Coordinates of C-alpha atoms in Angstrom, one line a residue:
M1 CA 0.1 -0.2 -0.2
N2 CA 1.3 3.5 -1.1
N3 CA 1.3 5.8 2.0
T4 CA 2.9 8.6 0.4
H5 CA 0.8 11.8 0.3
T6 CA 1.2 14.3 -2.7
L7 CA 1.5 18.1 -1.8
E8 CA 0.9 21.0 -3.9
L9 CA 1.7 24.6 -3.8
L10 CA -0.6 26.5 -5.7
A11 CA 0.2 29.9 -7.1
P12 CA -1.9 32.8 -8.4
A13 CA -1.3 34.7 -11.6
R14 CA -2.9 37.6 -13.2
N15 CA -1.2 36.9 -16.4
V16 CA 1.0 34.3 -18.2
D17 CA 4.3 35.9 -17.4
T18 CA 3.3 36.2 -13.7
A19 CA 2.5 32.4 -14.0
M20 CA 5.7 31.5 -15.5
S21 CA 7.8 33.2 -13.0
A22 CA 5.6 31.2 -10.4
V23 CA 6.4 28.0 -12.1
L24 CA 10.5 28.8 -12.1
A25 CA 9.9 29.8 -8.3
G26 CA 8.7 26.3 -7.4
A27 CA 5.0 26.3 -7.9
D28 CA 3.2 22.9 -8.3
A29 CA 0.0 24.5 -9.9
I30 CA -1.3 27.8 -11.2
Y31 CA -4.8 29.3 -10.9
I32 CA -5.4 31.9 -13.4
G33 CA -8.5 33.6 -14.8
P34 CA -9.7 33.2 -18.3
E35 CA -11.4 35.9 -20.6
S36 CA -14.6 35.8 -18.7
H37 CA -16.2 34.7 -15.5
G38 CA -13.2 34.6 -13.2
A39 CA -13.7 36.3 -9.7
R40 CA -10.9 39.0 -10.6
R41 CA -12.4 40.7 -13.6
A42 CA -9.1 42.7 -14.0
A43 CA -7.0 39.6 -14.2
A44 CA -8.8 37.9 -17.4
N45 CA -6.6 36.2 -20.0
S46 CA -7.2 34.8 -23.5
I47 CA -7.2 31.2 -24.5
D48 CA -4.2 31.5 -26.5
D49 CA -2.3 32.8 -23.5
L50 CA -3.5 29.9 -21.4
R51 CA -2.5 27.5 -24.0
R52 CA 1.1 29.0 -24.0
L53 CA 1.1 28.6 -20.2
V54 CA 0.1 25.0 -20.4
D55 CA 2.9 24.3 -22.8
F56 CA 5.2 26.1 -20.4
A57 CA 4.0 24.4 -17.4
H58 CA 3.2 20.8 -18.0
P59 CA 6.7 19.7 -18.8
Y60 CA 7.6 20.4 -15.1
G61 CA 4.3 18.5 -14.1
V62 CA 2.9 21.8 -13.1
R63 CA -0.9 21.9 -13.3
V64 CA -3.0 24.9 -14.7
Y65 CA -6.4 25.6 -13.1
A66 CA -8.7 28.1 -14.7
T67 CA -11.1 30.2 -12.5
V68 CA -14.5 30.0 -13.8
N69 CA -15.9 30.9 -10.4
T70 CA -18.5 33.8 -10.8
L71 CA -22.3 33.4 -10.9
V72 CA -23.6 32.7 -14.4
Y73 CA -26.7 34.1 -15.6
D74 CA -29.2 32.3 -17.8
N75 CA -28.1 34.6 -21.1
E76 CA -24.7 33.7 -20.4
I77 CA -24.9 29.8 -20.4
A78 CA -24.1 29.2 -24.1
G79 CA -21.1 31.5 -23.8
V80 CA -19.7 29.8 -20.7
E81 CA -20.1 26.4 -22.5
R82 CA -18.0 27.4 -25.4
L83 CA -15.4 28.9 -22.9
I84 CA -15.0 25.8 -21.0
A85 CA -14.6 23.7 -24.3
S86 CA -12.0 26.0 -25.4
L87 CA -10.1 25.8 -22.0
Y88 CA -10.3 21.9 -22.2
Q89 CA -9.0 22.1 -25.7
A90 CA -6.1 24.4 -24.6
G91 CA -5.0 21.8 -22.1
V92 CA -6.1 23.4 -18.8
D93 CA -6.2 20.9 -16.1
A94 CA -9.2 21.8 -14.0
L95 CA -11.9 24.3 -13.5
I96 CA -12.2 26.2 -10.2
V97 CA -16.0 26.7 -10.1
Q98 CA -18.9 28.3 -7.9
D99 CA -22.0 28.2 -9.8
L100 CA -23.3 24.5 -9.7
G101 CA -25.3 25.3 -12.9
I102 CA -21.8 24.2 -14.6
L103 CA -22.4 20.6 -13.6
R104 CA -25.6 20.6 -15.9
M105 CA -24.0 22.4 -18.8
D106 CA -22.7 20.6 -22.0
I107 CA -19.0 20.5 -21.4
P108 CA -16.1 18.3 -21.9
P109 CA -15.3 16.1 -19.0
I110 CA -12.8 18.6 -17.5
D111 CA -11.7 18.0 -13.9
L112 CA -13.9 20.4 -11.4
H113 CA -12.7 22.0 -8.1
A114 CA -15.5 23.5 -5.8
S115 CA -14.3 27.2 -5.2
T116 CA -14.0 28.5 -1.8
Q117 CA -17.1 30.4 -2.8
C118 CA -19.2 27.4 -2.6
D119 CA -18.7 28.2 1.3
I120 CA -17.9 24.7 2.3
R121 CA -18.1 25.2 6.3
T122 CA -19.6 21.9 7.2
P123 CA -18.8 18.0 6.7
A124 CA -22.2 17.5 5.3
K125 CA -21.7 20.2 2.5
A126 CA -18.0 18.8 1.8
R127 CA -19.5 15.3 1.5
F128 CA -22.3 16.5 -1.0
L129 CA -19.9 18.3 -3.2
A130 CA -17.7 15.2 -3.3
E131 CA -20.6 12.9 -4.2
V132 CA -21.6 15.0 -7.1
G133 CA -18.3 15.2 -8.9
F134 CA -15.8 17.5 -7.4
S135 CA -12.3 16.1 -7.0
R136 CA -11.2 19.1 -4.8
L137 CA -12.7 21.2 -2.3
V138 CA -11.2 24.7 -1.6
L139 CA -12.1 25.3 2.1
P140 CA -12.9 28.6 3.6
R141 CA -10.0 30.7 5.3
E142 CA -12.0 30.7 8.5
L143 CA -11.7 26.9 9.3
S144 CA -9.6 25.8 12.0
I145 CA -7.2 22.6 12.1
Q146 CA -9.9 20.5 13.9
E147 CA -12.6 21.7 11.4
I148 CA -10.3 20.8 8.5
K149 CA -9.7 17.3 10.2
E150 CA -13.7 16.6 10.4
I151 CA -14.1 17.7 6.7
R152 CA -11.3 15.3 5.7
E153 CA -12.8 12.4 7.6
A154 CA -16.2 12.9 6.0
I155 CA -15.1 12.7 2.3
P156 CA -13.6 10.1 0.3
P157 CA -9.7 9.5 0.4
S158 CA -9.6 10.5 -3.4
T159 CA -11.2 14.0 -3.0
E160 CA -8.6 16.6 -2.3
L161 CA -8.7 19.5 0.0
E162 CA -7.2 22.8 -0.8
A163 CA -6.6 25.7 1.9
F164 CA -5.3 29.2 1.8
I165 CA -2.0 30.0 3.5
H166 CA -0.9 33.4 2.6
G167 CA -2.4 36.8 1.1
A168 CA -5.5 39.2 1.6
L169 CA -8.4 38.1 3.8
C170 CA -12.0 38.6 3.0
V171 CA -13.9 39.5 6.3
S172 CA -16.8 37.7 5.2
Y173 CA -17.1 33.9 4.5
S174 CA -16.4 33.9 0.6
G175 CA -19.3 33.7 -1.5
D176 CA -21.7 34.7 1.2
C177 CA -21.0 38.5 0.8
R178 CA -23.6 40.7 -0.8
A179 CA -22.2 44.1 0.6
S180 CA -20.6 45.4 -2.4
Y181 CA -23.7 44.5 -4.6
M182 CA -26.5 45.8 -2.2
A183 CA -24.3 49.0 -1.5
G184 CA -23.5 50.0 -5.1
G185 CA -24.5 47.5 -7.5
R186 CA -20.8 45.8 -7.9
S187 CA -21.2 41.9 -7.1
A188 CA -18.1 40.0 -5.6
N189 CA -19.8 36.9 -7.0
R190 CA -19.6 38.5 -10.4
G191 CA -16.0 39.4 -10.1
E192 CA -16.7 43.2 -9.4
C193 CA -16.0 43.6 -5.5
A194 CA -15.6 47.2 -4.5
Q195 CA -13.9 46.3 -1.3
I196 CA -16.2 48.2 0.9
C197 CA -14.6 46.1 3.8
R198 CA -11.4 48.3 3.3
L199 CA -13.3 51.6 4.0
P200 CA -13.0 53.6 7.1
Y201 CA -16.0 53.6 9.4
D202 CA -17.6 55.3 12.6
L203 CA -18.9 52.7 14.9
T204 CA -22.0 54.1 16.4
D205 CA -25.0 53.1 18.7
S206 CA -28.7 53.3 17.6
D207 CA -29.1 56.9 18.6
G208 CA -25.8 57.9 16.2
N209 CA -23.5 58.3 19.1
I210 CA -20.3 57.6 18.0
L211 CA -18.0 54.9 19.9
V212 CA -15.1 54.7 17.5
K213 CA -14.3 57.1 14.9
G214 CA -13.1 56.6 11.3
K215 CA -11.3 53.1 11.6
H216 CA -11.0 50.5 9.1
L217 CA -13.0 48.2 11.2
L218 CA -13.6 45.4 8.7
S219 CA -10.0 45.6 7.0
L220 CA -8.0 42.6 8.1
R221 CA -4.5 41.8 8.2
D222 CA -3.0 39.3 5.5
L223 CA -2.7 35.6 5.9
N224 CA 0.4 33.9 6.6
R225 CA 0.6 30.4 7.8
S226 CA 4.1 29.8 7.3
A227 CA 4.6 28.0 10.6
S228 CA 1.5 25.7 10.3
I229 CA 2.1 24.1 6.9
A230 CA 3.1 20.8 8.6
D231 CA -0.1 20.8 10.7
M232 CA -2.3 21.7 7.9
A233 CA -0.6 18.7 5.8
D234 CA -1.1 16.3 8.8
A235 CA -4.9 17.6 8.9
G236 CA -5.5 16.5 5.4
V237 CA -4.7 19.8 3.1
M238 CA -3.2 18.5 -0.1
S239 CA -3.1 22.1 -1.9
F240 CA -1.7 25.0 0.0
K241 CA -2.9 28.0 -1.8
I242 CA -1.5 31.7 -2.1
E243 CA -3.9 34.2 -2.8
G244 CA -3.2 37.0 -5.1
R245 CA -4.4 37.2 -8.6
L246 CA -4.1 41.0 -8.7
K247 CA -0.7 41.0 -7.5
E248 CA 2.5 42.0 -9.3
E249 CA 4.9 39.6 -10.5
A250 CA 7.6 40.3 -7.8
Y251 CA 5.0 39.5 -5.1
V252 CA 4.2 36.1 -6.6
K253 CA 7.7 35.2 -7.2
N254 CA 8.9 36.1 -3.6
T255 CA 6.0 34.3 -1.8
V256 CA 6.1 31.1 -4.1
A257 CA 9.9 30.7 -3.4
W258 CA 9.4 31.3 0.4
Y259 CA 6.6 28.4 0.6
S260 CA 8.3 26.2 -1.8
R261 CA 11.2 26.1 0.6
I262 CA 8.8 25.2 3.6
L263 CA 7.3 22.5 1.5
D264 CA 10.7 21.1 0.5
R265 CA 11.9 21.0 4.1
L266 CA 8.6 19.4 5.0
V267 CA 9.0 16.6 2.3
D268 CA 12.7 16.0 3.0
G269 CA 12.0 15.4 6.7
S270 CA 8.8 13.2 6.3
G271 CA 10.7 10.0 5.8
G272 CA 8.9 9.3 2.4
R273 CA 5.3 10.2 3.9
Y274 CA 5.1 13.5 1.6
T275 CA 6.2 14.1 -2.0
R276 CA 5.7 17.1 -4.2
L277 CA 3.1 17.0 -7.1
S278 CA 5.5 18.7 -9.9
D279 CA 9.1 18.0 -11.0
G280 CA 12.3 20.0 -10.8
H281 CA 14.4 22.0 -8.1
S282 CA 13.9 25.6 -8.1
R283 CA 16.9 28.1 -7.8
P284 CA 15.2 31.5 -7.2
G285 CA 18.2 33.6 -7.3
F286 CA 17.4 35.6 -4.1
T287 CA 16.5 34.9 -0.5
P288 CA 12.8 34.9 -0.1
V289 CA 11.4 37.3 2.5
P290 CA 7.5 37.4 2.6
E291 CA 7.7 40.6 4.9
K292 CA 9.2 42.5 1.9
S293 CA 6.3 42.1 -0.2
F294 CA 3.0 44.0 0.0
N295 CA 1.2 43.2 3.5
R296 CA -1.2 44.7 5.9
G297 CA 0.7 42.8 8.7
F298 CA 0.0 39.2 9.3
T299 CA -2.4 36.8 11.0
S300 CA -2.9 33.1 11.1
Y301 CA -6.8 34.1 11.4
F302 CA -8.9 31.2 13.1
L303 CA -6.4 28.3 12.4
T304 CA -6.3 27.3 16.2
G305 CA -9.9 27.7 16.5
R306 CA -9.6 30.9 18.4
A307 CA -9.2 34.6 17.4
P308 CA -5.3 35.4 17.7
A309 CA -4.6 37.3 20.9
K310 CA -2.8 40.2 19.1
G311 CA -5.8 40.6 16.9
M312 CA -6.6 40.2 13.3
A313 CA -7.7 43.4 12.1
S314 CA -5.5 46.3 10.4
M315 CA -7.7 49.3 11.6
D316 CA -5.4 52.1 11.1
S317 CA -5.2 51.7 7.3
P318 CA -6.0 49.1 4.6
K319 CA -2.6 50.0 2.9
A320 CA 0.9 48.3 3.5
V321 CA 2.3 50.4 6.1
G322 CA 5.8 48.4 6.2
E323 CA 8.6 48.4 8.6
K324 CA 9.4 51.4 10.9
V325 CA 12.7 53.0 9.8
G326 CA 12.9 56.3 11.9
K327 CA 11.3 59.4 12.8
V328 CA 11.0 62.9 11.5
V329 CA 13.2 65.4 13.2
R330 CA 12.5 68.4 10.7
C331 CA 10.3 69.0 7.6
T332 CA 10.8 71.5 5.0
P333 CA 9.3 71.8 1.5
G334 CA 12.4 70.7 -0.1
F335 CA 13.9 68.0 2.3
I336 CA 13.2 65.9 5.5
T337 CA 15.7 65.8 8.4
A338 CA 15.2 62.2 10.1
S339 CA 16.6 60.1 12.7
L340 CA 16.9 56.5 11.0
D341 CA 16.9 53.4 12.3
T342 CA 18.1 51.8 9.0
P343 CA 19.8 53.1 5.8
L344 CA 17.5 54.2 3.1
A345 CA 18.0 54.0 -0.9
N346 CA 17.0 56.3 -3.8
G347 CA 13.5 55.0 -5.0
D348 CA 12.3 53.8 -1.6
G349 CA 8.6 54.0 -1.0
L350 CA 8.0 55.6 2.6
G351 CA 5.0 56.8 4.4
Y352 CA 3.6 58.2 7.7
F353 CA 0.3 58.8 9.4
D354 CA -0.8 62.4 9.2
R355 CA -2.5 64.5 11.9
A356 CA -5.7 62.9 11.1
G357 CA -4.4 59.5 11.2
I358 CA -4.5 58.9 7.6
F359 CA -1.5 57.1 6.0
R360 CA 0.3 59.1 3.5
G361 CA 2.9 57.7 1.0
F362 CA 5.6 59.1 -0.8
R363 CA 8.6 58.0 -3.0
L364 CA 12.1 58.9 -1.8
N365 CA 14.0 60.6 -4.6
R366 CA 17.4 60.9 -3.1
T367 CA 18.7 60.5 0.2
D368 CA 22.0 61.9 1.8
R369 CA 22.4 60.1 5.0
D370 CA 19.8 61.5 7.5
R371 CA 18.4 64.1 5.0
L372 CA 15.6 62.8 2.6
Y373 CA 14.4 64.5 -0.4
P374 CA 10.9 63.3 -1.5
A375 CA 9.5 63.2 -5.0
T376 CA 6.6 65.6 -3.9
P377 CA 6.7 68.2 -0.9
Q378 CA 5.6 66.7 2.4
D379 CA 4.2 68.3 5.5
I380 CA 5.1 66.0 8.5
Q381 CA 5.3 66.9 12.0
P382 CA 8.5 66.5 14.2
G383 CA 8.6 63.2 16.0
T384 CA 6.1 61.5 13.4
V385 CA 7.3 57.8 12.8
I386 CA 8.3 57.0 9.0
Y387 CA 7.7 53.4 7.7
R388 CA 9.2 51.7 4.4
N389 CA 6.7 50.1 2.4
R390 CA 8.9 49.7 -0.6
D391 CA 12.5 48.6 -0.4
K392 CA 14.0 49.6 -3.9
E393 CA 17.2 47.6 -3.5
W394 CA 15.0 44.4 -2.6
D395 CA 12.8 44.9 -5.5
D396 CA 15.6 45.3 -7.9
E397 CA 17.3 42.2 -6.6
I398 CA 14.1 40.1 -7.2
S399 CA 13.9 41.8 -10.7
S400 CA 17.3 41.0 -11.7
A401 CA 17.6 37.7 -10.1
R402 CA 18.0 34.6 -12.3
T403 CA 15.4 32.1 -11.5
E404 CA 15.5 28.7 -12.9
R405 CA 14.0 25.4 -12.4
L406 CA 15.8 22.3 -13.1
I407 CA 14.8 18.5 -13.6
S408 CA 17.5 16.2 -12.7
V409 CA 18.1 13.2 -15.1
D410 CA 20.5 10.2 -14.7
M411 CA 22.4 9.2 -17.9
S412 CA 24.0 6.2 -18.9
L413 CA 26.5 5.8 -22.0
R414 CA 27.3 2.4 -23.4
S415 CA 28.3 0.8 -26.6
L416 CA 26.1 -2.0 -28.5
P417 CA 27.6 -5.4 -29.9
D418 CA 27.6 -3.6 -33.4
G419 CA 29.7 -0.7 -32.3
R420 CA 27.0 1.8 -32.1
V421 CA 26.8 4.1 -29.1
A422 CA 23.7 4.4 -26.9
L423 CA 22.6 7.1 -24.6
A424 CA 19.9 6.5 -22.0
M425 CA 18.2 9.1 -19.9
T426 CA 15.9 8.7 -16.7
D427 CA 14.0 11.5 -15.1
S428 CA 12.9 11.7 -11.4
R429 CA 9.4 10.3 -12.5
G430 CA 10.8 7.2 -14.0
N431 CA 10.5 8.1 -17.6
N432 CA 13.4 6.3 -19.3
I433 CA 14.3 6.9 -23.1
E434 CA 17.4 5.5 -25.1
T435 CA 18.7 6.9 -28.3
T436 CA 21.8 5.4 -30.4
T437 CA 24.0 6.6 -33.2
A438 CA 23.4 5.4 -36.7
E439 CA 27.3 4.8 -37.2
S440 CA 29.6 2.4 -35.2
F441 CA 32.5 3.6 -33.1
T442 CA 35.2 1.2 -32.8
D443 CA 38.4 3.2 -32.5
K444 CA 40.0 3.4 -29.2
A445 CA 41.3 6.6 -27.9
V446 CA 44.8 7.2 -27.0
T447 CA 44.0 9.4 -23.8
P448 CA 41.4 8.8 -21.2
Q449 CA 37.8 9.9 -22.3
E450 CA 35.5 9.5 -19.3
A451 CA 36.2 13.1 -18.1
P452 CA 35.7 15.1 -21.6
R453 CA 32.7 12.8 -22.2
R454 CA 31.1 13.8 -18.7
R455 CA 31.7 17.4 -19.6
I456 CA 29.9 17.2 -22.9
L457 CA 26.9 15.1 -21.0
D458 CA 26.8 17.7 -18.4
K459 CA 26.2 20.7 -20.7
L460 CA 22.4 20.9 -20.4
G461 CA 22.1 24.5 -20.4
G462 CA 19.0 25.9 -22.4
T463 CA 17.0 22.9 -21.5
R464 CA 14.9 22.3 -18.3
Y465 CA 17.4 19.4 -17.2
K466 CA 20.4 19.2 -15.1
A467 CA 22.8 16.0 -14.9
G468 CA 22.4 13.9 -12.0
R469 CA 24.2 10.5 -11.9
I470 CA 26.2 9.9 -15.0
V471 CA 27.5 6.1 -15.8
D472 CA 30.0 5.9 -18.6
L473 CA 30.3 2.4 -19.7
L474 CA 32.1 3.2 -23.2
G475 CA 35.4 2.7 -21.9
P476 CA 38.3 3.5 -24.2
I477 CA 36.2 4.0 -27.3
F478 CA 36.6 7.3 -29.1
I479 CA 33.4 9.2 -30.2
P480 CA 33.9 12.7 -31.4
A481 CA 32.8 15.5 -29.2
S482 CA 30.3 16.9 -31.7
R483 CA 28.6 13.6 -32.1
L484 CA 28.3 13.0 -28.6
A485 CA 26.7 16.5 -28.1
S486 CA 24.3 15.6 -31.0
L487 CA 23.5 12.4 -29.2
R488 CA 22.5 14.3 -25.9
R489 CA 20.4 16.8 -27.8
E490 CA 18.4 13.9 -29.4
A491 CA 18.2 12.2 -25.9
V492 CA 16.7 15.5 -24.5
E493 CA 14.1 15.7 -27.3
L494 CA 13.1 12.1 -26.7
L495 CA 12.8 12.8 -22.9
D496 CA 10.6 15.8 -23.7
S497 CA 8.4 13.9 -25.8
A498 CA 8.1 10.8 -23.3
R499 CA 7.2 13.2 -20.6
A500 CA 4.6 14.9 -22.7
M501 CA 3.0 11.7 -23.6
T502 CA 3.2 10.1 -20.0
Y503 CA 1.4 13.5 -18.7
R504 CA -2.2 12.9 -17.7
R505 CA -5.0 15.1 -17.0
R506 CA -7.7 14.0 -14.5
L507 CA -11.1 13.8 -15.9
R508 CA -14.5 14.9 -14.3
Q509 CA -15.7 12.5 -11.4
P510 CA -19.0 10.8 -12.0
E511 CA -21.9 12.5 -10.2
N512 CA -23.9 10.3 -7.6
P513 CA -27.6 11.0 -8.7
G514 CA -28.8 9.7 -5.2
A515 CA -26.7 12.4 -3.4
R516 CA -28.9 14.5 -1.0
Y517 CA -28.2 18.2 -0.1
P518 CA -28.0 18.8 3.0
S519 CA -31.0 21.0 3.3
D520 CA -34.2 21.1 1.5
T521 CA -34.3 25.1 1.4
L522 CA -31.9 27.4 -0.3
T523 CA -31.9 31.2 0.4
I524 CA -30.0 34.0 -1.4
H525 CA -26.9 32.8 0.7
D526 CA -26.7 30.1 -1.8
N527 CA -26.4 32.2 -4.9
V528 CA -28.5 30.3 -7.3
A529 CA -28.5 32.6 -10.3
N530 CA -29.9 30.4 -13.3
H531 CA -32.3 27.6 -14.3
L532 CA -29.5 24.9 -14.5
A533 CA -28.5 25.3 -11.0
T534 CA -32.3 25.3 -9.9
G535 CA -32.6 22.0 -11.9
F536 CA -29.5 20.6 -10.1
Y537 CA -30.4 21.5 -6.5
R538 CA -34.1 20.1 -7.2
S539 CA -32.6 16.8 -8.5
H540 CA -30.6 16.3 -5.2
G541 CA -33.7 17.1 -3.0
V542 CA -33.9 20.8 -2.4
T543 CA -37.8 21.9 -2.6
A544 CA -37.6 25.6 -2.0
I545 CA -35.2 28.0 -3.7
T546 CA -34.7 31.9 -3.3
P547 CA -32.8 33.3 -6.2
A548 CA -29.3 35.1 -5.7
A549 CA -29.5 38.7 -4.8
E550 CA -27.9 39.6 -8.2
V551 CA -31.2 37.8 -9.8
E552 CA -33.7 39.0 -7.6
R553 CA -32.7 42.0 -5.4
P554 CA -34.1 41.8 -1.9
V555 CA -36.2 44.6 -0.4
G556 CA -35.9 46.0 2.9
E557 CA -33.1 45.0 5.5
T558 CA -30.8 42.5 4.1
Q559 CA -28.0 40.4 5.5
V560 CA -25.1 41.2 3.4
M561 CA -22.1 39.6 5.4
A562 CA -21.5 36.5 7.4
T563 CA -18.1 36.7 9.3
R564 CA -16.3 34.8 11.9
Y565 CA -14.5 37.9 12.8
C566 CA -16.1 39.7 15.6
L567 CA -15.6 43.4 16.1
R568 CA -16.5 43.3 19.7
K569 CA -14.0 40.4 20.4
E570 CA -11.3 42.2 18.4
M571 CA -11.7 45.5 20.5
G572 CA -12.0 43.9 23.9
R573 CA -15.9 44.3 24.1
C574 CA -17.1 40.8 24.0
L575 CA -20.7 40.6 25.0
L576 CA -19.9 37.4 27.1
T577 CA -17.5 39.5 29.2
P578 CA -18.0 42.2 31.6
S579 CA -16.2 44.7 29.4
G580 CA -18.9 44.0 26.7
A581 CA -21.4 46.1 28.9
K582 CA -19.3 49.0 28.1
W583 CA -20.9 49.2 24.6
P584 CA -24.7 49.0 23.9
S585 CA -26.0 45.8 22.2
D586 CA -27.3 47.5 18.9
L587 CA -24.3 48.8 16.8
Y588 CA -24.0 50.2 13.4
L589 CA -21.1 50.9 10.8
V590 CA -21.5 54.1 9.0
S591 CA -19.0 55.0 6.1
P592 CA -18.0 58.5 4.9
S593 CA -20.2 57.9 2.0
G594 CA -23.4 57.2 4.0
L595 CA -23.5 53.5 3.6
R596 CA -24.9 52.3 6.9
M597 CA -24.9 48.6 8.1
R598 CA -26.4 47.1 11.3
V599 CA -24.2 44.8 13.3
E600 CA -25.3 41.5 14.7
F601 CA -23.3 39.6 17.0
D602 CA -24.0 35.9 17.0
C603 CA -22.3 34.8 20.3
K604 CA -23.7 31.3 20.0
R605 CA -21.2 30.7 17.0
C606 CA -19.0 33.3 18.0
G607 CA -19.5 35.4 14.8
M608 CA -21.1 38.5 13.4
N609 CA -23.4 39.4 10.5
L610 CA -24.0 42.7 8.8
Y611 CA -27.3 44.0 7.5
T612 CA -27.8 46.8 5.0
C613 CA -30.3 49.4 6.7
P614 CA -33.2 50.7 4.4
E615 CA -32.7 54.1 5.2
G616 CA -29.0 54.2 4.6
T617 CA -27.9 52.2 1.9
G618 CA -25.7 54.9 0.0
G619 CA -23.2 53.7 -2.6
V620 CA -19.5 53.3 -2.2

């Protein structure tokens, strides 16, 4: 029995160039948006571009997943069917989907992953999705290690679990957020989120008295689970997902290289329990440091089952503040005199909190020791802390780094009975090829040939391979260097072909028609947007279905967010503690634009719900 578990590092990409950098930096799989119906509308890619990515990724054993994870309207079904057919023909390995109407579309047998927007909070929901044909479930970020284990135990061993390990956090359960749509008509479930969770809010009571003023009360820090990868693997997570399909290439390269090293250490120390999905060893050409890339501060979120003691929100600013580098001593229209804790460089990005508590950023044109020359005039009070959120020298190091990924191949050189020379190559996955010369070589060399032949075989530059073990059984036979180099090139081409022929895409799992949905009623929380989804759910036992808010806009007060994050707990005012009495029970969030949301505290599940108020649904 094979007890080896395969692990996958899943990287985001807004475009093909970023995806290729992620592959070279050590990703085992890429998720990327096609030309439509991806949950990040600003990160769309053509079919030709995705085909180019597939051609680049598959030789390393790296998979490509397309995000078709928005709601689909009835008048879009035919177009989505054509899109999925094109993705399958382009060689995409799987689709990440939210709308279960896709399971009733006329599409090829492409593998399906249930997006985190399917809101898979319970073992019962996970079991159902596994039964109806999803080979992988993308778990909510909110789940604890124990909850992941419970889902793992509830589903078949063949169903994979994917979980987020790094990047921006949505304050609401993904898929269960209508705040952007109800406030301004931009639906997160259609790839148009206005990110109202990043706005500043006043927290008020029912009479309008302000308890907290102008803070980013819903803006969470970024996820970082570097210290918990082994625990997540032990809980049953197979795919470790980095968020960031809108992030720049340097961010993706840095973060992928960081987590690839962590997974390599886990595999190397597992005694054969774990292995990586793809092939090749990555050499990033730089030392990855996640703190150097954009972040709002880090949190592990609810992985332990409890809110972190240090909190999880970034209330002062939704931006990347960065590291403290010093304080302002004097500010003039032309320059800033500062007391610095660390040297700065021309081109650094700096920032500070102004008198109103708003974070202001500027670029550093030039620095002369403790004298800073900003690109634009600044008005900063003496004593103000300065932060660096862009390290120009670090960015230059990543941009100029030569990142490569090489697959080790063993080679064997021998002479055949008729005098022809044979070169065999075997890769790390067991693909084995052999090629021979057409002519015979029987002359013996005057000088030893093993060392020069080894140098020729070792010259694999320009390919994706590096020489592993070389066995030279040719003895004193002389073969010209040019002919041996030609034989090596022929072997590489054959190995490329063998790897391509043995690459296998998984196909869609069969649907169990007897599977029953955990409830016989669906509400707007379930996001049913087309007649195919309606028919799918009815065939699995659902009798009452309320359409998605985007299809039938609700009237009156509407729940727009369901969160595990709790403002009271974050700010030391939990209703289950004496400090909770310091705030009234009815609270409201009010944005500068007039958006007003009622806050409901669900102490039974230790969470929070937000509702739009009929008298205050101003836009964003």
